[in-house]
XYZ file of C-alpha atoms in Angstrom:
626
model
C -62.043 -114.455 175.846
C -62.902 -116.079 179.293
C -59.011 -116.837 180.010
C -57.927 -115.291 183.432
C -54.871 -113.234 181.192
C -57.448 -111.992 178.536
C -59.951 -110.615 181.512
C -56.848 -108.740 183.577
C -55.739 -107.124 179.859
C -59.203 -106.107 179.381
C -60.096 -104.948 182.974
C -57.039 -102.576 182.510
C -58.658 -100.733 179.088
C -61.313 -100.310 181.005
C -59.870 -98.731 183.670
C -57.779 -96.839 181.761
C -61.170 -95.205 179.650
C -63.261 -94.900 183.198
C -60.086 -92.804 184.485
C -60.468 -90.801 180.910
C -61.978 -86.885 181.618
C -64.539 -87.187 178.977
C -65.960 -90.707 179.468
C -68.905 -90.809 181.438
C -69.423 -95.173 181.798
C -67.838 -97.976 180.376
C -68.707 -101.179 180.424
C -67.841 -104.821 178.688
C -68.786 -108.315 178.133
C -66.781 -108.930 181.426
C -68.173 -106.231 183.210
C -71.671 -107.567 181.763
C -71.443 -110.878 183.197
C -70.193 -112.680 179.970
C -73.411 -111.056 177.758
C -73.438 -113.014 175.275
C -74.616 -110.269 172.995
C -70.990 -108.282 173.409
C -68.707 -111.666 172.340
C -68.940 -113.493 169.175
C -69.939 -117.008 168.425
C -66.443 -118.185 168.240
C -64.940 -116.640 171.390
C -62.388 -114.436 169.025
C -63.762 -111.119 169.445
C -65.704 -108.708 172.380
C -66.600 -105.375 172.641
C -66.079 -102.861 175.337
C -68.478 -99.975 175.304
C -67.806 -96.224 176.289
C -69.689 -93.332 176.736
C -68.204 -90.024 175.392
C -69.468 -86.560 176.809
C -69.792 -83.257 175.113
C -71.287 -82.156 171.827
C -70.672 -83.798 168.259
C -67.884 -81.348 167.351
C -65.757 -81.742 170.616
C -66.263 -85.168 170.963
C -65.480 -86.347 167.475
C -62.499 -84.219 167.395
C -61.332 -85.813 170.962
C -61.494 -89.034 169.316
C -59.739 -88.642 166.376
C -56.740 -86.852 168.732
C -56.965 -88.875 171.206
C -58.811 -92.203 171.248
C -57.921 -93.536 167.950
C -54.171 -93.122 168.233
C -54.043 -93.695 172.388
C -56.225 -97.495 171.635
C -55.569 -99.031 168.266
C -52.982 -100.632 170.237
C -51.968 -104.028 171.789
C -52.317 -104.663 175.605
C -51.238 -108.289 176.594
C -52.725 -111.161 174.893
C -55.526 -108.763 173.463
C -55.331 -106.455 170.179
C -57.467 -103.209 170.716
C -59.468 -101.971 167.750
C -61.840 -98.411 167.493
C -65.220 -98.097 166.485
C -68.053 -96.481 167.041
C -70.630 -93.838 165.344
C -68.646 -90.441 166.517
C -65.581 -92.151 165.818
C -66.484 -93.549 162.306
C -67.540 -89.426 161.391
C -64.253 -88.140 163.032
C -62.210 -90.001 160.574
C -65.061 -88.665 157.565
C -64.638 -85.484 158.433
C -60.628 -85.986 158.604
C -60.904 -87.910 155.006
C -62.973 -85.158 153.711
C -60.693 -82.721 154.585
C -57.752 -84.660 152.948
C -59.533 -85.306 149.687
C -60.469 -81.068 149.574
C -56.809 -80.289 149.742
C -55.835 -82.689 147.305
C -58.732 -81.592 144.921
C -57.598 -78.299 145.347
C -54.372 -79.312 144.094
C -55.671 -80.331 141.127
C -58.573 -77.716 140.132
C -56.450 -75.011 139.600
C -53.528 -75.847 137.507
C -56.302 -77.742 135.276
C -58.765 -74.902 134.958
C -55.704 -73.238 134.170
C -54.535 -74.914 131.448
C -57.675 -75.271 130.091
C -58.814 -71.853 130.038
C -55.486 -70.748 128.204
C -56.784 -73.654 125.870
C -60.452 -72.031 125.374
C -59.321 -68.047 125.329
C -55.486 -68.421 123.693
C -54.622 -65.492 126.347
C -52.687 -66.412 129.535
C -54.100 -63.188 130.616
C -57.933 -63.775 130.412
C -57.467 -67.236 131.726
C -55.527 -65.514 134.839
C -58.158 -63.343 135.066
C -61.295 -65.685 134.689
C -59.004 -68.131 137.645
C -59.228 -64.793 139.467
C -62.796 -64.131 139.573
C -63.216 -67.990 140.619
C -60.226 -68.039 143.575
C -62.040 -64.518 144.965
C -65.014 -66.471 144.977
C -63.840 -69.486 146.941
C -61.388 -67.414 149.285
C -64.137 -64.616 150.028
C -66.480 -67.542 151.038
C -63.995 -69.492 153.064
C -63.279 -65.910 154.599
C -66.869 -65.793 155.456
C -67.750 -68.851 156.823
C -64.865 -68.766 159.528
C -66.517 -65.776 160.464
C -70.103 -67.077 160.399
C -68.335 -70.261 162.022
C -68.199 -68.219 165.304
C -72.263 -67.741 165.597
C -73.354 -71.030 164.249
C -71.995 -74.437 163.389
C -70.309 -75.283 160.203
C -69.874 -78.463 158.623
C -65.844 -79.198 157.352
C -67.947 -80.185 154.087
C -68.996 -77.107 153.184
C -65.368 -76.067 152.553
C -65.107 -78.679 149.574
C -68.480 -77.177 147.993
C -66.752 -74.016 148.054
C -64.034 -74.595 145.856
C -66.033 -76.585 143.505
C -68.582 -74.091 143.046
C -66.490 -70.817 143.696
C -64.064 -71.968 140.577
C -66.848 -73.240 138.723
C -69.124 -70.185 139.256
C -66.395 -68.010 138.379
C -65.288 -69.816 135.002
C -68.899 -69.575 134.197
C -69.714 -65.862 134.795
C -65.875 -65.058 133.364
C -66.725 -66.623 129.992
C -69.845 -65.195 129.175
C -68.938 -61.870 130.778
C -65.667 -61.865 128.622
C -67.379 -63.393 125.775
C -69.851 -60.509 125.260
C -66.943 -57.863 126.003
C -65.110 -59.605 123.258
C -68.084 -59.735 120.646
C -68.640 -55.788 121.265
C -65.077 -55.035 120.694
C -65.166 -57.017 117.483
C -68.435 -55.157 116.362
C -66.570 -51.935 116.881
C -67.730 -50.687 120.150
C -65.207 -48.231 122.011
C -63.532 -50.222 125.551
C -65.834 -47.680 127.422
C -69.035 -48.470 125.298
C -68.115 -52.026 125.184
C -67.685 -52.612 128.943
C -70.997 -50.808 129.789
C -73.383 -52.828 127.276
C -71.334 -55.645 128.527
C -72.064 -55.021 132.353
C -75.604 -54.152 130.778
C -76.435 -57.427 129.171
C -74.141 -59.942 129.992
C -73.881 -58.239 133.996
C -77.782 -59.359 133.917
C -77.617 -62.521 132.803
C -74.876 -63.056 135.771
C -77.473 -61.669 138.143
C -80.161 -63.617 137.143
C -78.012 -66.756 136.982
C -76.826 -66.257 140.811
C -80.346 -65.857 142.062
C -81.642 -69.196 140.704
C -78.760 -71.241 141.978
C -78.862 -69.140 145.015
C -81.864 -70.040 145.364
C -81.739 -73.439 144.835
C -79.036 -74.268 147.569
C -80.635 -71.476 149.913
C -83.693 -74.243 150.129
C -81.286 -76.139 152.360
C -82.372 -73.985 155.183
C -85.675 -75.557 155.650
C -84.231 -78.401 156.995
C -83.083 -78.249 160.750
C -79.665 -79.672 160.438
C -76.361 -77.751 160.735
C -74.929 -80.411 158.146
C -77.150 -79.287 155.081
C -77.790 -75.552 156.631
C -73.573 -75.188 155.871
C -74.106 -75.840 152.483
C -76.881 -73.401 151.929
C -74.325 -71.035 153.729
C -72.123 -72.059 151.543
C -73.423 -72.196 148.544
C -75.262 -68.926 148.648
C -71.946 -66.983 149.749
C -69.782 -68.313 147.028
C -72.614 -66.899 144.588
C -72.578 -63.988 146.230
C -69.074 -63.748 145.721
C -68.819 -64.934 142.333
C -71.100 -62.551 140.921
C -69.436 -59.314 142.670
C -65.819 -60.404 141.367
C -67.817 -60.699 137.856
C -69.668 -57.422 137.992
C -66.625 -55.749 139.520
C -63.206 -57.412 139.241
C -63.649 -58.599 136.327
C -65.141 -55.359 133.981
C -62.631 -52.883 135.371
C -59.594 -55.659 134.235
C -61.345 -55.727 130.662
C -61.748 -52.490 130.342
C -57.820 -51.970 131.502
C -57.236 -54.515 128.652
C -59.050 -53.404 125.648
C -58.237 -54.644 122.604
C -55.572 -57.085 124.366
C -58.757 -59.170 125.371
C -59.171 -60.339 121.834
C -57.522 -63.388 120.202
C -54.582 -62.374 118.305
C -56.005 -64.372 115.033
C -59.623 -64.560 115.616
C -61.701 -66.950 114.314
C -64.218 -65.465 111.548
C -67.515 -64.830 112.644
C -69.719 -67.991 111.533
C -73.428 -66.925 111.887
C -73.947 -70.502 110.547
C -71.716 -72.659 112.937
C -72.356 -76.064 114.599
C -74.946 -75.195 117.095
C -76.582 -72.970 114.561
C -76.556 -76.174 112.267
C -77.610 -78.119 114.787
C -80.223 -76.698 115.836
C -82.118 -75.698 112.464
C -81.427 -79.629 111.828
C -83.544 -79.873 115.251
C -85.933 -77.829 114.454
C -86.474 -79.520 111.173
C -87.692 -82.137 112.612
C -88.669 -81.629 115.953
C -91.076 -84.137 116.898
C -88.605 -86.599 116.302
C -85.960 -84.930 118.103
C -87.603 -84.000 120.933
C -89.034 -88.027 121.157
C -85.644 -89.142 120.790
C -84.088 -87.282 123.423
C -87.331 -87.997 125.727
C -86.491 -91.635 125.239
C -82.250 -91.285 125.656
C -83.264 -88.938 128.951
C -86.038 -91.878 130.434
C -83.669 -94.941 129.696
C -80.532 -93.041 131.420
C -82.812 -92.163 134.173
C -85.148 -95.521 134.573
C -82.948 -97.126 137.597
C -83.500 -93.715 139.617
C -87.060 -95.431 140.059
C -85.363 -98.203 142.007
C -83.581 -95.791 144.457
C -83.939 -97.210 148.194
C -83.516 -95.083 150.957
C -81.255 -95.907 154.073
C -79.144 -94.926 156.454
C -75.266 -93.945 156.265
C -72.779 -96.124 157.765
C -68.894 -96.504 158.203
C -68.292 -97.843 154.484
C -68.684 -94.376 153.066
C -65.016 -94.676 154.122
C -62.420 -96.748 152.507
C -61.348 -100.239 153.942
C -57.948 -98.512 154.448
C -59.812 -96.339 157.493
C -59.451 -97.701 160.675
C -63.305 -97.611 162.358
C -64.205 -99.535 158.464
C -61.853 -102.845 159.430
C -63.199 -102.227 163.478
C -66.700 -102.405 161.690
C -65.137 -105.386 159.068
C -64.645 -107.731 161.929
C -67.908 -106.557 163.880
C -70.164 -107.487 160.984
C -67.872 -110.660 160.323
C -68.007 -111.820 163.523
C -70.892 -110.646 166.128
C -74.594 -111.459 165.090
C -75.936 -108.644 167.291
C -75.009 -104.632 167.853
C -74.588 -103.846 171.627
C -72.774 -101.225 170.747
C -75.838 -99.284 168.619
C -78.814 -100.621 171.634
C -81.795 -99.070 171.958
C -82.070 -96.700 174.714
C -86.011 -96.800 176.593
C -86.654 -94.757 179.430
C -89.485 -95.075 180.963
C -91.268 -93.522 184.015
C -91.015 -94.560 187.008
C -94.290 -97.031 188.089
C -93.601 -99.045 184.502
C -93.273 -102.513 185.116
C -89.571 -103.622 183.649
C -90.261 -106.667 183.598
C -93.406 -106.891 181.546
C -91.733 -104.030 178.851
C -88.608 -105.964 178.434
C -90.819 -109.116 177.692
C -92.451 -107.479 175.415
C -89.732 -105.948 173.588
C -87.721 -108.604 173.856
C -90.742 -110.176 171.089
C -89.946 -107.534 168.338
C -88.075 -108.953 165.134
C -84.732 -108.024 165.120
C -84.256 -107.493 169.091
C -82.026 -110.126 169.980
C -82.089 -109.577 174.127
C -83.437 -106.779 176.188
C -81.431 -105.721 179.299
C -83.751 -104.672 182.258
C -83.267 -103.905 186.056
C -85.283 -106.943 186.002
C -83.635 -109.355 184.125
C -82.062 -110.072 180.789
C -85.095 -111.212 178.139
C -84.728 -112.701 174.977
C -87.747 -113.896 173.013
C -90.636 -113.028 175.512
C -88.402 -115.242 178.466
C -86.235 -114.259 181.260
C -82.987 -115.765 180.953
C -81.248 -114.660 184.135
C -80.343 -111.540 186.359
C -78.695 -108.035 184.998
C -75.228 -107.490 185.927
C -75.701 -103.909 187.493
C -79.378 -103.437 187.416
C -78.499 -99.817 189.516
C -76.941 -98.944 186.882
C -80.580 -98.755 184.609
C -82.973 -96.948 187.112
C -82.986 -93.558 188.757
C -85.463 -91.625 191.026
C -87.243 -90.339 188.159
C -86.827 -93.245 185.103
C -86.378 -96.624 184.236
C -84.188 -97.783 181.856
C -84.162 -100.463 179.236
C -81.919 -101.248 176.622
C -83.016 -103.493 173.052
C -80.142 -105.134 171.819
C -80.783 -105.556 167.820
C -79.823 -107.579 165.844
C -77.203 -106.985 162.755
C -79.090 -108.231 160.083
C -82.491 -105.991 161.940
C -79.646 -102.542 160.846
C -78.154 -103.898 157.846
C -81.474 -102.696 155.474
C -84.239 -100.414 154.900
C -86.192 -101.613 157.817
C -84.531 -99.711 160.651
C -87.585 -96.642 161.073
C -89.554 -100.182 161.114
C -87.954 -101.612 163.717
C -88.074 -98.015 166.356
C -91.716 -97.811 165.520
C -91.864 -101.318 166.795
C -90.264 -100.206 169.847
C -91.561 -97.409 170.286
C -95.162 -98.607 169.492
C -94.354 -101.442 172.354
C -93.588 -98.241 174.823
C -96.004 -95.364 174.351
C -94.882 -93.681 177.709
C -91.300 -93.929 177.377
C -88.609 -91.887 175.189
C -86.876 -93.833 173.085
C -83.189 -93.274 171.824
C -79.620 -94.475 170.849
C -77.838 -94.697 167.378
C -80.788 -96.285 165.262
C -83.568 -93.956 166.791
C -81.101 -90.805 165.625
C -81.200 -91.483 162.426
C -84.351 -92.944 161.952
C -85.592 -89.544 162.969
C -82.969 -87.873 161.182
C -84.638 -89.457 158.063
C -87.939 -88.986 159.083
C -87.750 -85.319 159.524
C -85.095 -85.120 156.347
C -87.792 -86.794 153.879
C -90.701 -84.941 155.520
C -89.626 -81.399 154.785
C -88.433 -82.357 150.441
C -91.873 -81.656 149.674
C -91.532 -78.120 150.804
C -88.085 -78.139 149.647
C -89.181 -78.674 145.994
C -92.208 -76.465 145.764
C -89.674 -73.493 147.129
C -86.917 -74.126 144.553
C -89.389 -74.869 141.734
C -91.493 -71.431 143.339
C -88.747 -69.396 143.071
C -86.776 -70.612 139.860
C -89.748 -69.805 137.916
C -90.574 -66.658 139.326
C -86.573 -65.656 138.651
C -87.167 -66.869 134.347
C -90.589 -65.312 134.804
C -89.332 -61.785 135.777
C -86.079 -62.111 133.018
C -88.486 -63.605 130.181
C -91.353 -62.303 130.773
C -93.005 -65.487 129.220
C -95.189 -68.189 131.116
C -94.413 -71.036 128.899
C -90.533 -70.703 128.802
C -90.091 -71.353 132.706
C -92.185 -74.188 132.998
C -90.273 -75.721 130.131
C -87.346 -74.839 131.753
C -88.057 -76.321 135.149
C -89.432 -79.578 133.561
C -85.979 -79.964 131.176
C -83.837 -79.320 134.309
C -86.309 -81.988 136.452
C -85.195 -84.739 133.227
C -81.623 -83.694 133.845
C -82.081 -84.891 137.604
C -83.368 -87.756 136.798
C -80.782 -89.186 134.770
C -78.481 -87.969 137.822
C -80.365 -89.992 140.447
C -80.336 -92.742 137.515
C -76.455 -93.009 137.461
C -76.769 -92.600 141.650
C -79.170 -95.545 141.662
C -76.608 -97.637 139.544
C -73.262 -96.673 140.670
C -73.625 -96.443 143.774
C -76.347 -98.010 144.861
C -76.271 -101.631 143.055
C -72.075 -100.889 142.837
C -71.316 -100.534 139.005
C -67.579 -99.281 138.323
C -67.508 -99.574 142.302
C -63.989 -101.189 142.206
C -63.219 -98.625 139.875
C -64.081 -95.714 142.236
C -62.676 -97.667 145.179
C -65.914 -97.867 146.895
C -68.281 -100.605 149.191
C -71.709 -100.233 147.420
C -73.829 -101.009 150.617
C -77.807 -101.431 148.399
C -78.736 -97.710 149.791
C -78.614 -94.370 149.428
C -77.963 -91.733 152.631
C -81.252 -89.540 151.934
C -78.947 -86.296 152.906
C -76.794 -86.334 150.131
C -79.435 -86.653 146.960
C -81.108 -84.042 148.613
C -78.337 -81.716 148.565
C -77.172 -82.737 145.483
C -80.630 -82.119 143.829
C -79.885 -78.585 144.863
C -77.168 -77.895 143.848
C -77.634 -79.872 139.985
C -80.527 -77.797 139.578
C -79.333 -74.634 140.504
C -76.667 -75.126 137.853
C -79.015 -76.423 135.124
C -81.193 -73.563 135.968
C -77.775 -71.364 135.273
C -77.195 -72.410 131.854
C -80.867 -72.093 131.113
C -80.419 -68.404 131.799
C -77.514 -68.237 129.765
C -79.047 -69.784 126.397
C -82.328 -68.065 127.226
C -80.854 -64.517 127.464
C -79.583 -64.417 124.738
C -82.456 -66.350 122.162
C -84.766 -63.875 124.395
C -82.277 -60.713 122.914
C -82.565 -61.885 119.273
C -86.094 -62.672 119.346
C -87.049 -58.582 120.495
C -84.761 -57.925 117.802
C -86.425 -60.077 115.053
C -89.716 -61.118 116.324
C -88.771 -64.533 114.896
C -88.867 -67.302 117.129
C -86.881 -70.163 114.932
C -84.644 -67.536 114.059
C -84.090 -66.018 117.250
C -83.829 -69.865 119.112
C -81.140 -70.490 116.612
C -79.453 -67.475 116.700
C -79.298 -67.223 120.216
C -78.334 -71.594 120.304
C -75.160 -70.469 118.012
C -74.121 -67.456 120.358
C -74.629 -69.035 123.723
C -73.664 -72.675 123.189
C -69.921 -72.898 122.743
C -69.934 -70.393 125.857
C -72.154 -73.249 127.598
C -70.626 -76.430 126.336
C -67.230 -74.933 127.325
C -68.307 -73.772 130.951
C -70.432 -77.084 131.353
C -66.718 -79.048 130.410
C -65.038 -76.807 133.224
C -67.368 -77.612 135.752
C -67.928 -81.247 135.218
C -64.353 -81.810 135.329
C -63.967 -79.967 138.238
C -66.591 -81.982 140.256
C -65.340 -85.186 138.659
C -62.108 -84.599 140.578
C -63.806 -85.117 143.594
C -64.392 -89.336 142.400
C -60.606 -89.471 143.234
C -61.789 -88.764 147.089
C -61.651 -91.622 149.571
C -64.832 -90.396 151.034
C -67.633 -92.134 148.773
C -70.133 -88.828 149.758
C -67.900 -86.742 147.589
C -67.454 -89.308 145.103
C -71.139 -88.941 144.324
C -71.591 -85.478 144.383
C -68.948 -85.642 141.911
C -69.435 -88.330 139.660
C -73.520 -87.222 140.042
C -73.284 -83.401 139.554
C -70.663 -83.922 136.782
C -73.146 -86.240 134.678
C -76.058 -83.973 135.371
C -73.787 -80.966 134.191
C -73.127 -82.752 130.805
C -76.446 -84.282 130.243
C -77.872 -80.438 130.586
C -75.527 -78.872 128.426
C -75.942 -81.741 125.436
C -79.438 -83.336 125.190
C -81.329 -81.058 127.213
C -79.820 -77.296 125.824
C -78.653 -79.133 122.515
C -81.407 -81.358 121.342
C -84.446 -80.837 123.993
C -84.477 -77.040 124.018
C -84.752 -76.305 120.497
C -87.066 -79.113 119.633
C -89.630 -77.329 122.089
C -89.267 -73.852 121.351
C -90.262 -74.804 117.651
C -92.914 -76.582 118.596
C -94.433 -73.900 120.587
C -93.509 -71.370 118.333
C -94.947 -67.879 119.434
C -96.328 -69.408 122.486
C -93.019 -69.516 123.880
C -93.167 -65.721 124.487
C -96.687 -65.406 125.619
C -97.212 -63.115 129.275
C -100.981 -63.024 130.561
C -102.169 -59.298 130.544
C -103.503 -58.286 133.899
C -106.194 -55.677 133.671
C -107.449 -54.534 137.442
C -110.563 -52.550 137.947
C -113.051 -52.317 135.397
């Protein structure tokens, strides 16, 4: 790296970014006076540094045009590799995109053939795909416009399809699946599309306001990233419950009679779930412990989840910026290129700072106008010590080490630092996101309480029973936890990670859970309203709760089971991504989906609602005045 032919070949990339419109400095282990802190042990490898202008957006998307193509290249004796935070998310975003469109591919023509499967009518299953596609294309619609006022994460696109074709099977079965049970009663088209809008048209509503709800939490936090998918997410609910209240009654009632199966099944008042359950209920102690225990073991590793921060092998090793990042963590024992940046004011002695910081575990050497200062010593004279003051600041930068930003410990190390330097701002790539966390875990609480607030109030107002919603919310908290337990395991500690074509990297990205905890619940809550409408209508009819439980577990169950199916496999398409973000909100969400629909509605839900018998439908009177 010292070799008069590797120096010119470098000295012209630099020139060549310096003369670039959008870098603002550059600068090198050359340019640094051979800092040792830019060059690796062996003499193989050094980094040159440069300093892109403009906001996320612009300059992520100038990268991936521009940089990576114009500098993966070969110039002399040197090979030229990119890296770098912005450019790492450029090619996320770009991999995201590409695993969307290939998702896309797939989700249709397999809800397809699967709905054909579940209704034996090409028609219904055209029409169900229908609601679903109105869904996803009204939202997309949407958020280009919204995209104008605020920013939009490329993410939230993929949520939409997921969730707009899941949403739509969902409401299109039970919608469909009441209109079919009038018909077969007797009902006229007319009568049977109006109790069907009635009842069924209800349940929809009350199903889109607790998932709406759910994702709509996402606002609280103050990042355009999660905001998108509470834009998202509460648009393609919008949108899935008009096409279901709309689109989809005025095409049944068009079809009449066509909408039922050409052989139908007979009507079993005794089937599988109804089976089932009264076995359940037979027993429900025992039931209810057993799935208690199933639920705890499948969720125990969630209590070993550790917290980190998101790095460049979210991508595959395929990605360019992963194999720049391969031979930086191979190679160099430090990370210039992610420094601490301390600006202090003016008056602050550098010298005395940098010797201090210099100290801190994990800061291999700090660069001051006054010196260079590893391990409380001055080691020799800055390069371009102009280049770190102004009229108004001085600046420093701590130089950590790779092993101080390869764990847990890196909102330990900036309070170090920042601790060291009450007067002074500090920033760069380890302070972001160390905030970023900080003020992502620091607003869950609130988070929670709002979902939890307003799911209950939602069963509250469509039960009209205090015991039923804080059952519910506790079932659909178990069916999280055994999410977060298969999180924890799979990609966490890095089972079936060869499978999935992942790097396990011993942490979780906080953002992700979070939004995934969302969305999960908002979809267990949505079953819940599905199975509890309908025990909830045979229990005002009967005023018997095991009956009514059962009754209502035999009507709604196959409907759930089936739409549970269609949604898990849709979000398990997204564990064929690239990206490994989208690999667990599809591997995660798809487990929760089936856990919820089995041992929580199956086993879980029943078991309870015997053992509380009437108390399930208990409402505290309110009596005002005297």
């Amino acid at each position: 790296m010292d070799g008069p032919d590797v120096r010119a070949a470098a000295a012209r990339v630099e020139a060549r970014l310096a003369a670039e419109d959008r870098v603002a400095d550059v600068w090198s282990y050359w340019s640094r006076g051979n800092d040792p802190t830019m060059r690796s042990p062996d003499g193989q490898y050094a980094v040159i540094l440069a300093h892109v202008e403009g906001d996320a957006t612009t300059a992520r998307t100038w990268i991936r045009e521009h940089v990576l193509p114009a500098y993966t290249t070969s110039e002399g004796p040197i090979a030229v590799r990119v890296g770098g935070s912005e450019a790492v998310s450029s090619q996320v975003s770009e991999r995201a995109a590409s695993d969307f469109l290939r998702a896309e591919a797939l989700i249709v023509p397999l809800m397809f053939v699967l709905l054909i499967l579940l209704y034996r009518r090409v028609r219904l299953a055209l029409l169900t795909l229908g609601v679903g596609l109105f869904a996803v294309f009204g939202t997309l619609a949407l958020l280009r416009v919204l995209a104008r006022f605020t920013e939009v994460s490329t993410f939230a696109a993929n949520i939409t399809l997921v969730m707009g074709v899941g949403l739509g099977i969902d409401y299109g079965l039970f919608v469909i699946a009441r209109f079919r049970e009038e018909l077969t009663r007797g009902a006229a088209v007319d009568e049977a599309t109006a109790i069907t809008v009635r009842t069924a048209g209800r349940t929809v509503v009350f199903s889109g306001l607790t998932v709406a709800a759910s994702l709509s939490a996402l606002l609280v936090f103050p990042f355009a990233f999660l905001c998108s998918f509470a834009y998202a997410g509460v648009l393609v609910v919008i949108m899935a419950v008009l096409g279901a209240l709309t689109i989809l009654p005025a095409a049944l009632a068009v079809l009449g009679p066509r909408a039922l199966r050409r052989n139908p099944p007979p009507v079993d008042n005794n089937g599988f779930w109804y089976r089932l359950g009264a076995r359940v209920m037979r027993r429900p102690i025992l039931f209810a412990a057993a799935g208690l225990v199933l639920v705890g073991v499948l969720g125990a590793p969630a209590l070993g989840l550790r917290i980190g921060l998101p790095d460049d092998r979210v991508l595959p090793p395929t990605a360019s910026t992963r194999q720049t990042y391969d031979l930086l963590r191979a190679h160099l024992p430090t990370e210039p290129n992610d420094a601490l940046q301390v600006i202090a004011p003016i008056g602050t002695d550098p010298a005395q700072l940098a010797s201090s910081l210099s100290r801190i575990p994990g800061i291999a050497q700090v660069n001051s106008p006054a010196g260079v200062f590893t391990a409380g010593a001055y080691r020799r004279a800055f390069s371009d010590p102009a280049a770190l003051t102004s009229p108004s600041a001085v600046r420093l930068e701590a130089v950590p080490t790779r092993e101080a930003l390869a764990g847990t410990d890196v909102p330990e190390l900036v309070a170090a630092v920042r601790a060291l330097a009450p007067g002074a701002t500090v920033g760069g790539f380890p302070a972001e996101l160390s905030d970023f966390r900080a003020s992502l875990t620091s607003r869950i609480p609130i988070v929670a309480v709002l979902i939890l607030a307003i799911s209950f109030a939602v069963l509250f107002a469509m039960s009209r029973s205090l015991l039923i919603p804080v059952k519910a919310t506790v079932l659909n908290l178990l069916s999280l936890a055994v999410m977060y337990g298969v999180l924890v395991t799979v990609f966490q500690n890095g089972a079936f990670a060869n499978l999935l074509g992942f790097t396990p990297i011993g942490t979780l990205d906080p953002a992700f859970p979070i939004l995934m905890f969302c969305v999960a619940y908002g979809l267990s809550m949505d079953y819940e309203v599905f199975l509890l409408s309908r025990i909830k209508e045979r229990y005002e009819r009967t005023g018997d709760n095991t009956r009514a439980v059962l009754e209502g577990l035999q009507r709604s169950a196959p409907l759930v089971t089936a739409a549970a199916a269609i949604l898990a496999v849709s979000f398990s398409l997204y564990a064929t991504g690239e990206v490994m973000y989208l690999q667990m909100i599809g591997v995660g969400t798809a487990v929760a989906i089936i856990v919820d629909a089995t041992i929580i509605r199956g086993v879980l839900v029943p078991s309870l609602m015997r053992l509380a018998g009437r108390a399930n439908w208990w409402t505290p009177s309110f009596r005002w005045g005297s």
